[in-house]
Amino acid sequence: MAVLSDLSAAIGLVGWDREVAMPPRGAEARGRQLGTLATLVHRELTREDVEDALVALEEHDGLDGDARAMLAESRRVRDRALRVPEALVRAEAEASSRCIAVWVEARPANDFPAFAEALRPLIEVKREIAGALDIGDEPYDALLDEYEPGARARQLEPLFAELRERLVPLIQPARERSGALLPERRWPSAQQMDLADRISRAVGFDLAAGVISISAHPFTQGNGPGDVRFTTKPDESDPMVSILSTLHELGHALYEQNFPIGYDRTVLYDAPSMGAHESQSRFWENHVGRLAAFWRFIDPDLRARFPEQMADLRAEDMQRAATRVTPSLIRIEADEVTYNLHIALRFGLELAMLRGELEVGDLSEAWNDGMERLLGLRPATDAEGVMQDIHWASGSVGYFPTYTLGNLYAAQLTEALERDLGPLEDLVEAGEFAPVLTWMRTHVHDRGRRVPTGELMREATGHELGVDAFVDHLRRAYVERA
Amino acid sequence: MAVLSDLSAAIGLVGWDREVAMPPRGAEARGRQLGTLATLVHRELTREDVEDALVALEEHDGLDGDARAMLAESRRVRDRALRVPEALVRAEAEASSRCIAVWVEARPANDFPAFAEALRPLIEVKREIAGALDIGDEPYDALLDEYEPGARARQLEPLFAELRERLVPLIQPARERSGALLPERRWPSAQQMDLADRISRAVGFDLAAGVISISAHPFTQGNGPGDVRFTTKPDESDPMVSILSTLHELGHALYEQNFPIGYDRTVLYDAPSMGAHESQSRFWENHVGRLAAFWRFIDPDLRARFPEQMADLRAEDMQRAATRVTPSLIRIEADEVTYNLHIALRFGLELAMLRGELEVGDLSEAWNDGMERLLGLRPATDAEGVMQDIHWASGSVGYFPTYTLGNLYAAQLTEALERDLGPLEDLVEAGEFAPVLTWMRTHVHDRGRRVPTGELMREATGHELGVDAFVDHLRRAYVERA
């Protein structure tokens, strides 16, 4: 476990460098280096003496609960690795490399047929991998299970159906009460990064064990308790993007910084799933960062760094810009009300592809029809439609639903936290983030990967996974507001 | 070879991050991660099927010269790895980790006895490793051979003796003609980094395949043709430090950027030795960077970035500051005339330790006596004496002499280059770096690690390794100047 943890940290750092520091001509070799490291992980996992060790431990009587959980998770990870033949691993790496390369060119050129031709063999390989893994009730489940262990398509379908049904009617009333964009002015990057630093310290991120940097696509990367990093991306025309992305990544980073120290260098030093991880980023981004109280709290910090830009703006104006609702074609620009409809569309399409009910070549039309049905917008180009995300091109099929699971869990966690601590609004207004973080530590972070997400969330919130808390939150924040 | 090259790039990147980005609390885990990667290198090198492959290739008739060289170098590296038992590798890692930790505290506390107690077992392990390696005529040779393949103590001893004899008489006359320090003023870091960028482009460093960053101790790190990085360290009270360190690291970086592309991901994509590598850094730092012509060449760039600071300074003042001679206790602050005496001292002491002629406990006194004899200065504390460098604490015994070899080779290469291209002074004054870089490519970079350093330098310069060119250079530049 320790060797795998060290290798995974090396992969993390080499990947971090790719986004943050690598010169353009380094890309090709970097891909090969990461491929070699992944091969070594596979080799370490599938060594025969690992089997002997696992069997010996499985037959051992004296293991405590933590050790049993480590053993079970190690076995699960090894089984996954053993089930997929190396030829299939290589085939996926090649198909996704090619598909990414095609996507990079096809997106700006709006060339869906080229993209479809590269995506088709990749989906085929994913289906073969799903067959080899043989997890769940249908091929899609095996792919989903990689990101969200235990989740199944048949459990997600009614969830997304209910979401669609309850979200669509909220859009119009939310738009009617929506605020204005910020007026045009320039917000220097250096000041935005300084603010990111200030916000991070305020909510409890330990910068002696952390780094904040800049990359084109913000992300978080944890390398054990002493080294957790995240990036943001200052947009000089709009500070909102980097403030909210800082809070989002901070949610991930605080989680990574607070796994139980006793699990360091084991398979349990992790979140139980991507959905659980996303619950933390969405909590800080949406349930803290879009509160009026948050904008009052950081108002002095904003003014200190942007005295001229803020001269005619009130905290309220900032909060209204942060909660603006307007249906958009692009997922990563979506507001909190419409975001999950973007995910519902993607989930439905990837599931249909894996079930053989949708041809890759028909994806563009199905996408455009779905967008029109859900958001009343029809993409004029595939660049702002089916080709907008890198996920499918990179082989991440079954990943999208975890974003929505994160949103649902975040709302349920917020309800439970407020039952224990009182209104979040009051805590945030006073800058009292410590009890909030402590609550999350106790109920989420401290479990590491020891228990499955469903169980962890049930114990933390007292409820099964559902959409009520989330829809209630949206109604209060977007429909019932003044 | 490709797997080892990828692993070594990963080690490089993880190490780069440690110096450039890692948060303080990440240090402990980082050490373990690098240890795990080193173990995996050892494991890959010593795999049994590697032996089969080597033997099959050695018995193969159809290999060309490059392939034969790759095979021989692979065999050499594998033999080294096989000869040192894993227990000894671990023992060295542990002893050096402990010794570094002690050194970090003992140096500021001026506690030589504590340092000696941690160094003694490390020297003992190094001696055991030398015994296991069994290379050359005496234990020291095996250690030296790791950094400078083929070099032997008995060959270096007369070289250092001659250097001592011929350098000491130069010091006083050089001091008498030495220039003044720059007057005190503030030189902002950001402008220094911008100048580093400008200088790098001017001499031919490809920034589409390179990175320049900042670290406490400047260094260069190559990860193949597409990604070569170096750091510098701006000192806001003195721009000279970062300009000369930029040129020094550029020498290393240009070498890394110009190994033959056909050797990428093989053992030949490297310099044949540390001394060869250092010849390049010293060439750009000392034979280009301390020329009056260089300071005239960058004068407009300096003025553009530092208009007020440069207002009353001439290019000549800058060059005189860059060639100031003043004996110092500290190696990394030493001028070109006295630098190799610092190395001579260290070489003599580490050789005596390995030969069992000097007890670790007597190192401090021997150091101070040697400094007094060579430079007429006696350290008041061990912090500015025997404990100033991290090298021994980190287990780098046999490394110091390569600095001097680099200086000697650089002077010999400069002589040869000027025979072919005419005075460097004229080329540099005109900013004509391209022919200079092309000459180095043709005679040094393009060979990669295919031929041993001695042979490479003999072919490039027409001479055996010696001190004449270097001493002539010093006499011209420091004694015969106006």
mmCIF file of C-alpha atoms in Angstrom, chain B residues 288-404:
data_model
loop_
_atom_site.group_PDB
_atom_site.id
_atom_site.type_symbol
_atom_site.label_atom_id
_atom_site.label_comp_id
_atom_site.label_asym_id
_atom_site.label_seq_id
_atom_site.Cartn_x
_atom_site.Cartn_y
_atom_site.Cartn_z
ATOM 1 C CA VAL B 288 31.373 34.372 -21.523
ATOM 2 C CA GLY B 289 29.704 35.994 -18.497
ATOM 3 C CA ARG B 290 32.766 37.693 -17.031
ATOM 4 C CA LEU B 291 33.939 39.231 -20.321
ATOM 5 C CA ALA B 292 33.776 43.018 -20.644
ATOM 6 C CA ALA B 293 32.098 42.324 -24.009
ATOM 7 C CA PHE B 294 29.252 40.469 -22.311
ATOM 8 C CA TRP B 295 28.490 43.433 -20.065
ATOM 9 C CA ARG B 296 28.530 45.755 -23.065
ATOM 10 C CA PHE B 297 26.201 43.350 -24.881
ATOM 11 C CA ILE B 298 23.583 43.272 -22.103
ATOM 12 C CA ASP B 299 24.045 46.917 -21.139
ATOM 13 C CA PRO B 300 20.880 48.075 -23.006
ATOM 14 C CA ASP B 301 18.864 45.236 -21.447
ATOM 15 C CA LEU B 302 20.120 46.124 -17.984
ATOM 16 C CA ARG B 303 19.307 49.813 -18.468
ATOM 17 C CA ALA B 304 15.845 49.052 -19.836
ATOM 18 C CA ARG B 305 14.997 47.072 -16.701
ATOM 19 C CA PHE B 306 16.949 49.088 -14.122
ATOM 20 C CA PRO B 307 17.059 52.674 -15.429
ATOM 21 C CA GLU B 308 17.619 54.321 -12.039
ATOM 22 C CA GLN B 309 19.922 51.698 -10.585
ATOM 23 C CA MET B 310 22.135 51.835 -13.685
ATOM 24 C CA ALA B 311 22.083 55.627 -14.089
ATOM 25 C CA ASP B 312 25.616 56.179 -12.741
ATOM 26 C CA LEU B 313 27.049 52.753 -13.655
ATOM 27 C CA ARG B 314 28.975 51.860 -16.819
ATOM 28 C CA ALA B 315 29.209 48.405 -18.407
ATOM 29 C CA GLU B 316 32.799 48.443 -17.208
ATOM 30 C CA ASP B 317 31.707 48.845 -13.584
ATOM 31 C CA MET B 318 29.477 45.806 -13.948
ATOM 32 C CA GLN B 319 32.262 43.730 -15.462
ATOM 33 C CA ARG B 320 34.688 44.751 -12.720
ATOM 34 C CA ALA B 321 32.160 43.744 -10.075
ATOM 35 C CA ALA B 322 31.716 40.405 -11.883
ATOM 36 C CA THR B 323 35.475 39.765 -11.780
ATOM 37 C CA ARG B 324 36.187 40.942 -8.253
ATOM 38 C CA VAL B 325 38.774 38.751 -6.516
ATOM 39 C CA THR B 326 38.725 38.397 -2.765
ATOM 40 C CA PRO B 327 39.560 35.270 -0.809
ATOM 41 C CA SER B 328 36.497 34.085 1.053
ATOM 42 C CA LEU B 329 35.695 31.359 3.541
ATOM 43 C CA ILE B 330 32.663 30.264 1.580
ATOM 44 C CA ARG B 331 33.026 28.197 -1.601
ATOM 45 C CA ILE B 332 29.862 29.325 -3.315
ATOM 46 C CA GLU B 333 30.917 32.967 -2.875
ATOM 47 C CA ALA B 334 34.428 32.336 -4.196
ATOM 48 C CA ASP B 335 35.814 34.122 -7.248
ATOM 49 C CA GLU B 336 37.252 32.319 -10.256
ATOM 50 C CA VAL B 337 40.857 32.566 -9.017
ATOM 51 C CA THR B 338 40.359 31.056 -5.556
ATOM 52 C CA TYR B 339 37.431 28.696 -6.295
ATOM 53 C CA ASN B 340 39.502 25.620 -7.098
ATOM 54 C CA LEU B 341 41.511 25.969 -3.900
ATOM 55 C CA HIS B 342 38.257 25.392 -2.023
ATOM 56 C CA ILE B 343 37.832 22.227 -4.076
ATOM 57 C CA ALA B 344 41.445 21.160 -3.577
ATOM 58 C CA LEU B 345 40.903 21.360 0.179
ATOM 59 C CA ARG B 346 37.751 19.243 0.063
ATOM 60 C CA PHE B 347 39.254 16.686 -2.321
ATOM 61 C CA GLY B 348 42.280 16.255 -0.068
ATOM 62 C CA LEU B 349 40.156 15.813 3.039
ATOM 63 C CA GLU B 350 37.646 13.350 1.622
ATOM 64 C CA LEU B 351 40.414 11.324 0.050
ATOM 65 C CA ALA B 352 42.275 11.209 3.380
ATOM 66 C CA MET B 353 39.086 10.085 5.151
ATOM 67 C CA LEU B 354 38.492 7.291 2.655
ATOM 68 C CA ARG B 355 42.117 6.214 2.920
ATOM 69 C CA GLY B 356 41.751 6.044 6.690
ATOM 70 C CA GLU B 357 44.385 8.751 7.132
ATOM 71 C CA LEU B 358 41.998 11.267 8.663
ATOM 72 C CA GLU B 359 39.485 10.680 11.443
ATOM 73 C CA VAL B 360 36.082 12.299 10.994
ATOM 74 C CA GLY B 361 36.526 13.881 14.427
ATOM 75 C CA ASP B 362 39.688 15.661 13.236
ATOM 76 C CA LEU B 363 38.014 17.079 10.153
ATOM 77 C CA SER B 364 37.333 20.511 11.593
ATOM 78 C CA GLU B 365 40.923 21.191 12.527
ATOM 79 C CA ALA B 366 42.255 19.783 9.271
ATOM 80 C CA TRP B 367 39.815 22.004 7.387
ATOM 81 C CA ASN B 368 40.822 25.134 9.239
ATOM 82 C CA ASP B 369 44.538 24.399 8.823
ATOM 83 C CA GLY B 370 44.024 23.810 5.105
ATOM 84 C CA MET B 371 42.073 27.040 4.630
ATOM 85 C CA GLU B 372 44.791 28.975 6.382
ATOM 86 C CA ARG B 373 47.487 27.392 4.232
ATOM 87 C CA LEU B 374 45.649 27.891 0.932
ATOM 88 C CA LEU B 375 43.835 31.181 1.371
ATOM 89 C CA GLY B 376 45.354 32.718 4.478
ATOM 90 C CA LEU B 377 41.969 32.703 6.208
ATOM 91 C CA ARG B 378 41.029 30.697 9.282
ATOM 92 C CA PRO B 379 37.297 30.078 9.852
ATOM 93 C CA ALA B 380 36.123 31.399 13.223
ATOM 94 C CA THR B 381 33.294 28.853 13.273
ATOM 95 C CA ASP B 382 32.665 25.448 11.700
ATOM 96 C CA ALA B 383 29.479 26.880 10.207
ATOM 97 C CA GLU B 384 31.686 28.923 7.868
ATOM 98 C CA GLY B 385 34.194 26.095 7.746
ATOM 99 C CA VAL B 386 33.718 22.358 7.448
ATOM 100 C CA MET B 387 29.925 22.473 7.794
ATOM 101 C CA GLN B 388 29.243 24.988 4.996
ATOM 102 C CA ASP B 389 28.334 22.476 2.262
ATOM 103 C CA ILE B 390 25.550 19.869 2.258
ATOM 104 C CA HIS B 391 27.548 17.489 0.002
ATOM 105 C CA TRP B 392 29.144 15.198 2.587
ATOM 106 C CA ALA B 393 26.012 15.155 4.750
ATOM 107 C CA SER B 394 24.039 13.961 1.722
ATOM 108 C CA GLY B 395 26.578 11.235 0.985
ATOM 109 C CA SER B 396 28.116 12.980 -2.028
ATOM 110 C CA VAL B 397 31.727 11.917 -1.515
ATOM 111 C CA GLY B 398 33.831 12.098 -4.661
ATOM 112 C CA TYR B 399 31.620 14.784 -6.147
ATOM 113 C CA PHE B 400 33.644 17.944 -5.377
ATOM 114 C CA PRO B 401 36.522 17.238 -7.817
ATOM 115 C CA THR B 402 34.087 17.351 -10.754
ATOM 116 C CA TYR B 403 33.693 21.100 -10.185
ATOM 117 C CA THR B 404 37.385 21.597 -10.804
#
